[in-house]
Short mmCIF file of C-alpha atoms in Angstrom, two decimals:
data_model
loop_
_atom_site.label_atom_id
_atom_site.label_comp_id
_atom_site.label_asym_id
_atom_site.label_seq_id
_atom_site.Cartn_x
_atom_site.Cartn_y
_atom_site.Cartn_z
CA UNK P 406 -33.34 -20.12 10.46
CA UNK P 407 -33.01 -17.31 7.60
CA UNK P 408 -30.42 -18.71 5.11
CA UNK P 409 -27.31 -16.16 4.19
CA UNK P 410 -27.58 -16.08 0.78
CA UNK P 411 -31.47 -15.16 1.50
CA UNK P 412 -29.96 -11.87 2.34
CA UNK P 413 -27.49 -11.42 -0.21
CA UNK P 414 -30.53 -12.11 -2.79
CA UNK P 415 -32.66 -9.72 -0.81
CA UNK P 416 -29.49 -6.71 -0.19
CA UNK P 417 -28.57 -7.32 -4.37
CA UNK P 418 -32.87 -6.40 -5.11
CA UNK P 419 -32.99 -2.97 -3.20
CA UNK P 420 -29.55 -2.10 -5.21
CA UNK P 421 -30.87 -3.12 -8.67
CA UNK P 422 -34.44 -2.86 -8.50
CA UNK P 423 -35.65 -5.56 -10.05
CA UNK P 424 -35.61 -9.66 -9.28
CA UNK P 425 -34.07 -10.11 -13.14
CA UNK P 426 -31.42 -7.55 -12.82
CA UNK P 427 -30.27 -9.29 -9.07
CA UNK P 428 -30.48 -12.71 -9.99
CA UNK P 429 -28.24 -11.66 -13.19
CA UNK P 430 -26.05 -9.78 -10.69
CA UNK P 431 -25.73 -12.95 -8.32
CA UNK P 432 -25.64 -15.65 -11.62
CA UNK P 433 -28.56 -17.10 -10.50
CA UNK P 434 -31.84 -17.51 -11.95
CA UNK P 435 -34.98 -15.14 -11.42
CA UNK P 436 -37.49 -18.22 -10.67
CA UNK P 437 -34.62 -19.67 -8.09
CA UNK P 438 -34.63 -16.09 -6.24
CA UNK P 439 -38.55 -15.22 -6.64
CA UNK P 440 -38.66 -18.97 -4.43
CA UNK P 441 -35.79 -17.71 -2.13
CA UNK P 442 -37.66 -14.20 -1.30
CA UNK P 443 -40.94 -16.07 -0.63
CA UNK P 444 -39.33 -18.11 2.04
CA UNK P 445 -37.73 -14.98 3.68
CA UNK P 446 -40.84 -13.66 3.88
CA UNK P 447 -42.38 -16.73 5.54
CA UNK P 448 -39.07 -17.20 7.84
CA UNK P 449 -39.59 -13.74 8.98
CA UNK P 450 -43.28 -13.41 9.28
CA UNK P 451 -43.16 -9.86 7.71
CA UNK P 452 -44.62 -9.30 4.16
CA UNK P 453 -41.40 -7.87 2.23
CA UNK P 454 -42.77 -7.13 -0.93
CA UNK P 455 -45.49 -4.84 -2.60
CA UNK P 456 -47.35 -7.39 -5.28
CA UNK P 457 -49.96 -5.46 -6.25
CA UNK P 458 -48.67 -3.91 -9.64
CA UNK P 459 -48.88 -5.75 -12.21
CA UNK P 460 -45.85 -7.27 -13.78
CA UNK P 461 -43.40 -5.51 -11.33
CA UNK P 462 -42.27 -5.92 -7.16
CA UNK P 463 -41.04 -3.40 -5.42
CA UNK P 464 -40.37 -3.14 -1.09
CA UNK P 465 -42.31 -2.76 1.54
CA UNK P 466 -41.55 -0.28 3.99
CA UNK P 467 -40.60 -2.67 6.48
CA UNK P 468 -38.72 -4.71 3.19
CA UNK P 469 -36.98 -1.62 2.81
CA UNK P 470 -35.64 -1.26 6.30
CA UNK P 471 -34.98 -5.67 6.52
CA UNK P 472 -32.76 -4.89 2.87
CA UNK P 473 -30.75 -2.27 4.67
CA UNK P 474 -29.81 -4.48 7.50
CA UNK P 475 -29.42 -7.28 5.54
CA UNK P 476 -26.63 -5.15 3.74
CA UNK P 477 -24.87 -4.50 6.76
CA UNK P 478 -25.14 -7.76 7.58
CA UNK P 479 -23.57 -9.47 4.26
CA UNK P 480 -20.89 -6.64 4.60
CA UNK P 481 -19.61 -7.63 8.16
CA UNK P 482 -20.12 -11.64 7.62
CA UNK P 483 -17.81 -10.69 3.99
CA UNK P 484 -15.54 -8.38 6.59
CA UNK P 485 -15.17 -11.65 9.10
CA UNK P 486 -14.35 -14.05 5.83
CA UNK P 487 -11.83 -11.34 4.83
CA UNK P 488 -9.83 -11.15 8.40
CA UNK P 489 -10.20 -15.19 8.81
CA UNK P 490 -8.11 -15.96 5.83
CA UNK P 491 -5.90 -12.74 5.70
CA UNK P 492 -5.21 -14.29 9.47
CA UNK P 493 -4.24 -17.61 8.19
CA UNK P 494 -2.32 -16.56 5.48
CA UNK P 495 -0.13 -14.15 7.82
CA UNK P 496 0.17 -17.24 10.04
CA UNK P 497 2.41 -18.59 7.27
CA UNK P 498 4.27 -15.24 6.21
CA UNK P 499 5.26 -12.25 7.40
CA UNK P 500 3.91 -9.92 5.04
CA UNK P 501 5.71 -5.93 4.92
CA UNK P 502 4.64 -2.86 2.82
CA UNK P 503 5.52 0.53 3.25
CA UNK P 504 4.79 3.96 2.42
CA UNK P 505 8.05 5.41 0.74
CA UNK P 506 10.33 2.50 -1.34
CA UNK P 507 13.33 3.36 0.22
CA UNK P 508 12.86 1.28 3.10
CA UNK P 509 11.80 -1.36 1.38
CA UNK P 510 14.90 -1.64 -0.49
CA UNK P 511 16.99 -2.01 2.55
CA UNK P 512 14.74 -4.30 4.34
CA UNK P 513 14.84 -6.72 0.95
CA UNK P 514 18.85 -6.17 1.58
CA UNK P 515 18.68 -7.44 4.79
CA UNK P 516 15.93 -10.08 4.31
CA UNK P 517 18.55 -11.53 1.64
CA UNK P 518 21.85 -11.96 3.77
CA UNK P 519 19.56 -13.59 6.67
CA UNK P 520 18.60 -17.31 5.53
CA UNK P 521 15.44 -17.38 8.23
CA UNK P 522 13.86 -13.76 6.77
CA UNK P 523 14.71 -15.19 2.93
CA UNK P 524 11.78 -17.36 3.31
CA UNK P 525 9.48 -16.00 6.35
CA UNK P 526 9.51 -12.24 5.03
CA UNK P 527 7.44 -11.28 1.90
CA UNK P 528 8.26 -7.53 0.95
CA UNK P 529 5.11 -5.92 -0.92
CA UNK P 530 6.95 -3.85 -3.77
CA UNK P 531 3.62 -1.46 -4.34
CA UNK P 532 3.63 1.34 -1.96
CA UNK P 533 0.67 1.89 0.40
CA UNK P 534 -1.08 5.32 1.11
CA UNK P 535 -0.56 6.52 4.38
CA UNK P 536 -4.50 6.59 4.88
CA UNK P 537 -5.00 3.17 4.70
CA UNK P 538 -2.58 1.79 6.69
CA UNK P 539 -4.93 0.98 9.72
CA UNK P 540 -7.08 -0.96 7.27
CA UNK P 541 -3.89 -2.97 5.89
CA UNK P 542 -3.40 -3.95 9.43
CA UNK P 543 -6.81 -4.69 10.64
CA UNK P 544 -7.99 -6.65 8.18
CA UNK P 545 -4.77 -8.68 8.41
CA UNK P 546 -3.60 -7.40 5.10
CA UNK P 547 0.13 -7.11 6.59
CA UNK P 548 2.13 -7.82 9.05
CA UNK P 549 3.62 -4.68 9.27
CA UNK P 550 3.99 -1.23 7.66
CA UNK P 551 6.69 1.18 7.60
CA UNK P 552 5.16 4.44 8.00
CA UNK P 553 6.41 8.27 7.67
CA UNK P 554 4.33 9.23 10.82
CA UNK P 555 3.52 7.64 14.22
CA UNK P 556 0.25 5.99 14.27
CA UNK P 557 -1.32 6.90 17.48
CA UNK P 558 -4.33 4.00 17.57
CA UNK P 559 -4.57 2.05 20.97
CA UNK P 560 -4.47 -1.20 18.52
CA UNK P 561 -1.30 -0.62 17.09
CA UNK P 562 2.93 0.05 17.94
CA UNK P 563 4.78 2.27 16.13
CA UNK P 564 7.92 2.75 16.68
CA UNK P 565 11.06 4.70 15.32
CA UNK P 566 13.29 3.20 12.92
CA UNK P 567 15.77 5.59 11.35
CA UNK P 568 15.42 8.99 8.83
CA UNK P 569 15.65 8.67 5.25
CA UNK P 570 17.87 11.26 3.07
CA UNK P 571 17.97 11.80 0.11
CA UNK P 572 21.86 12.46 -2.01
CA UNK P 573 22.11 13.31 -5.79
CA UNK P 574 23.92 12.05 -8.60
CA UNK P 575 25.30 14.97 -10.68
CA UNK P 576 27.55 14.46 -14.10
CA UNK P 577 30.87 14.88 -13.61
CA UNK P 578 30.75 17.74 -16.38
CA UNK P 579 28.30 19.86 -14.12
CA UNK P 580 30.06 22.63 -11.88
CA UNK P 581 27.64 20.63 -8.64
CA UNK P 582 29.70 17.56 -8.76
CA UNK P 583 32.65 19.69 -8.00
CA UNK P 584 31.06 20.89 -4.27
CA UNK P 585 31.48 18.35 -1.09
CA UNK P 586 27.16 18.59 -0.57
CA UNK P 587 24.11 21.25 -2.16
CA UNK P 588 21.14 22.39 -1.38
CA UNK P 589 18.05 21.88 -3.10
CA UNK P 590 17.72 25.58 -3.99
CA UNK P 591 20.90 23.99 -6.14
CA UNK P 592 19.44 21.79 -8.42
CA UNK P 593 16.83 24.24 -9.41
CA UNK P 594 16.20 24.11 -13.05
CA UNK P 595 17.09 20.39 -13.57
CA UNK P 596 15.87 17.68 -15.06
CA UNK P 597 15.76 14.79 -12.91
CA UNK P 598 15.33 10.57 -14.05
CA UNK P 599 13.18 9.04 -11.15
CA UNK P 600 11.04 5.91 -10.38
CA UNK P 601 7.44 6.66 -10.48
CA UNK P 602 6.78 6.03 -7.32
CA UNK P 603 8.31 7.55 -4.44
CA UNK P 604 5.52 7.75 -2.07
CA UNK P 605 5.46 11.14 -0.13
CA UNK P 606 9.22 12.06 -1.63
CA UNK P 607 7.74 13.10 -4.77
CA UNK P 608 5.76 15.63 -2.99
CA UNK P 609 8.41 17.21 -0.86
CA UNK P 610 10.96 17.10 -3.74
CA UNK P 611 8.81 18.80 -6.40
CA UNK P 612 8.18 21.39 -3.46
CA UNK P 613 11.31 22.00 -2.67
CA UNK P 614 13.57 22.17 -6.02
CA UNK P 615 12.40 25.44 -7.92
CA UNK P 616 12.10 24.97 -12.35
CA UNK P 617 13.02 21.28 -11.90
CA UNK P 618 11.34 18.88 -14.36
CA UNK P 619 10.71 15.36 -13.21
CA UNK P 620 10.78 12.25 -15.70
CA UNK P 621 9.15 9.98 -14.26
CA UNK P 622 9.93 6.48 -15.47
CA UNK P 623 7.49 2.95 -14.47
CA UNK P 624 10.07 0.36 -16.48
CA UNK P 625 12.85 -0.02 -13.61
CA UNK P 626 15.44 -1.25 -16.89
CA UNK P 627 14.33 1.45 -18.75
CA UNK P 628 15.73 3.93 -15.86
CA UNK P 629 18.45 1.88 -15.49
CA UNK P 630 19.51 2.73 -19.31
CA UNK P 631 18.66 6.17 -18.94
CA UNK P 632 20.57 6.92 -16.22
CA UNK P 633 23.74 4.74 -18.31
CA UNK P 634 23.31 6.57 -21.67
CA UNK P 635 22.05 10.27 -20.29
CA UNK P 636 23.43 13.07 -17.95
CA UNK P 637 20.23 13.31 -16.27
CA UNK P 638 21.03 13.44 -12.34
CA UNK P 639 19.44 11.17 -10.07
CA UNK P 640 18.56 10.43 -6.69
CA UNK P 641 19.71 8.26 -3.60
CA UNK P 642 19.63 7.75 -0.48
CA UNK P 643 21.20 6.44 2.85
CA UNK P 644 19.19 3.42 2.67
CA UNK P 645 19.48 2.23 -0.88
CA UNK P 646 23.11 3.91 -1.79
CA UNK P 647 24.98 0.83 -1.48
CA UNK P 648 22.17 -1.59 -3.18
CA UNK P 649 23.53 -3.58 -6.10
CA UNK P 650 20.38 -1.82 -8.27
CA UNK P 651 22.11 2.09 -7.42
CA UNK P 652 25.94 0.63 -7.59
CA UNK P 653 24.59 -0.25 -10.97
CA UNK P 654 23.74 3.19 -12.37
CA UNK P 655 26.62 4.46 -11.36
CA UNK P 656 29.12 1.85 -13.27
CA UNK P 657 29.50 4.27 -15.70
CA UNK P 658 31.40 6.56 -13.68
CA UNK P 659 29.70 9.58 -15.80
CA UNK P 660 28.30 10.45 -12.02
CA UNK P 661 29.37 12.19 -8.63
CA UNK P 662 27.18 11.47 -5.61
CA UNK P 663 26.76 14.45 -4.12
CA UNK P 664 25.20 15.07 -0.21
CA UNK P 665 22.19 17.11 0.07
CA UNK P 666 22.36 19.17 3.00
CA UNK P 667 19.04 20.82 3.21
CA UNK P 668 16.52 21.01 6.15
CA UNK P 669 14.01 19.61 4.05
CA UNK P 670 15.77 16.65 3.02
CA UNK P 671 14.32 14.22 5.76
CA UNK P 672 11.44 11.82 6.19
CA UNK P 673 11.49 9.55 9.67
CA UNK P 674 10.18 6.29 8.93
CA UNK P 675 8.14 3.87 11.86
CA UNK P 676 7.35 0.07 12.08
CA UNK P 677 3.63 -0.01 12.51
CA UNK P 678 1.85 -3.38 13.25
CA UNK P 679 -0.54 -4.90 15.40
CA UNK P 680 0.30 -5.57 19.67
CA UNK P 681 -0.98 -9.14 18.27
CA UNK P 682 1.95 -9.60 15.86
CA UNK P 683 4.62 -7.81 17.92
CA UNK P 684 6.12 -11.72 18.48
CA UNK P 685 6.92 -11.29 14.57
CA UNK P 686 7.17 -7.94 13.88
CA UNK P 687 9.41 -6.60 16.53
CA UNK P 688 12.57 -8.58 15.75
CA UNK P 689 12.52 -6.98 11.96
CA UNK P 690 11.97 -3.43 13.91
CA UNK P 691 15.03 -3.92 15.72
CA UNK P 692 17.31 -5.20 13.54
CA UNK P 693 16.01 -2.00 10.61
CA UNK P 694 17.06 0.48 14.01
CA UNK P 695 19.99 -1.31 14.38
CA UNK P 696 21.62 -1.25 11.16
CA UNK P 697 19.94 2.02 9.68
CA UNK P 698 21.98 3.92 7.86
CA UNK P 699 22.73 7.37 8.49
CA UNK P 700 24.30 9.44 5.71
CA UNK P 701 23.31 9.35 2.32
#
């Protein structure tokens, strides 16, 4: 029976062209694969090898075409390892990421004020793209996703949690904090303080507000003291508005939150997950539905 790593040795040749350079690539050495690459050959019956130069190997046609399966092969068998142990490690958490922050927030809200979530739940703080979302759940990267689409895939439920919208806080010195809500054509020309990733926010925002500058800030304390010691406005929303991390950038009471009423302001959020972990996942879906917010 051909040997696995017989086909890893054989896959890692046709990519670097040479037995030195894919026994270096595999840490193993060049007389230990030149033995393993004989006995392929002999396993298989098929010559996989050209010999005849001097000094140097190359394929076979039929080497070439065994090299290219082998590849596929090593990639599913390293696919199957992949799903086994995501599966086992989801068996033993229930593993969330999302798409926008926002609902992340609130979910890590709720996960704390509920003993049972507090140590089943793990909330993924790096945002996913949309695009691989499938892949996150497939290969049993997550448990579930909170999307800002309906994924229409026979494998998967989506369903409707709530809409995220977005409020601003204006200094209490600028004529906007004065007016019950604005618009976005508002704020044009300002110079907003903002986490550095807002997932697709960032794109409808920077759309949608005309002249505004956005400073972008990576070091959560570091916007925390910004937003203390500057007048830079900031945003909010209905699901992270009463969060101790937002209550805290406005203790300085140098800030008005102010409603944005603006067609644009909107994004509908879904939990996405796998018909196999609905047992898990549909309880945290209900409860988010439940308990959404809906004013910023």
């Amino acid at each position: 029976m051909t040997d696995f790593e017989e086909l890893r040795q054989l896959a890692a040749f046709q990519q670097s062209g040479t037995l030195s350079a894919a026994a270096d690539e595999l840490r193993i050495t060049q007389p230990t694969m030149t033995r393993s690459m004989r006995r392929l050959e002999r396993e298989l019956g098929v010559q996989l090898f050209d010999r005849s130069a001097k000094n140097r190997i190359a394929l076979t046609p039929t080497g070439e075409l065994a090299a290219k399966e082998a590849k596929k092969l090593v990639e599913s068998y390293e696919n199957f390892l992949e799903k086994i142990r995501n599966a086992a490690n989801l068996s033993k958490e229930i593993v969330v990421r999302a798409v926008a922050p926002g609902p992340l927030r609130f979910l890590e809200h709720a996960a704390e004020s509920n003993a049972d979530w507090r140590t089943a739940i793990t909330v993924r703080g790096e945002l996913i793209e949309p695009g691989v979302v499938l892949d996150e759940l497939v290969q049993r990267k997550a448990t579930m996703i909170i999307t800002d689409r309906e994924i229409d895939d026979p494998r998967v439920d989506s369903l409707y949690l709530g809409a995220e919208f977005l409020g601003v806080a204006i200094d209490n010195f600028n004529p906007l904090a004065q007016r019950p809500s604005v618009s976005f054509d508002d704020l044009a020309g300002l110079s907003f303080v903002l986490v550095h990733d807002i997932g697709p926010w960032k794109e409808l925002v920077e759309a949608h507000i005309p002249n505004a500058q956005f400073l972008y800030q990576q070091d959560l304390p570091a916007l925390e003291q910004i937003s203390r010691y500057s007048t830079f406005p900031f945003f909010y929303s209905n699901l992270t508005r009463n969060l101790r991390l937002t209550d805290e950038r406005f203790m300085t009471r140098t800030r008005t939150p102010v409603a944005i009423t603006d067609s644009a302001n909107r994004i509908d959020f879904y939990a996405t997950f796998l018909h196999a972990n609905c047992r898990v996942a549909l309880p945290i879906q209900q409860y988010l539905a439940q308990h959404w917010p809906q004013e910023a």
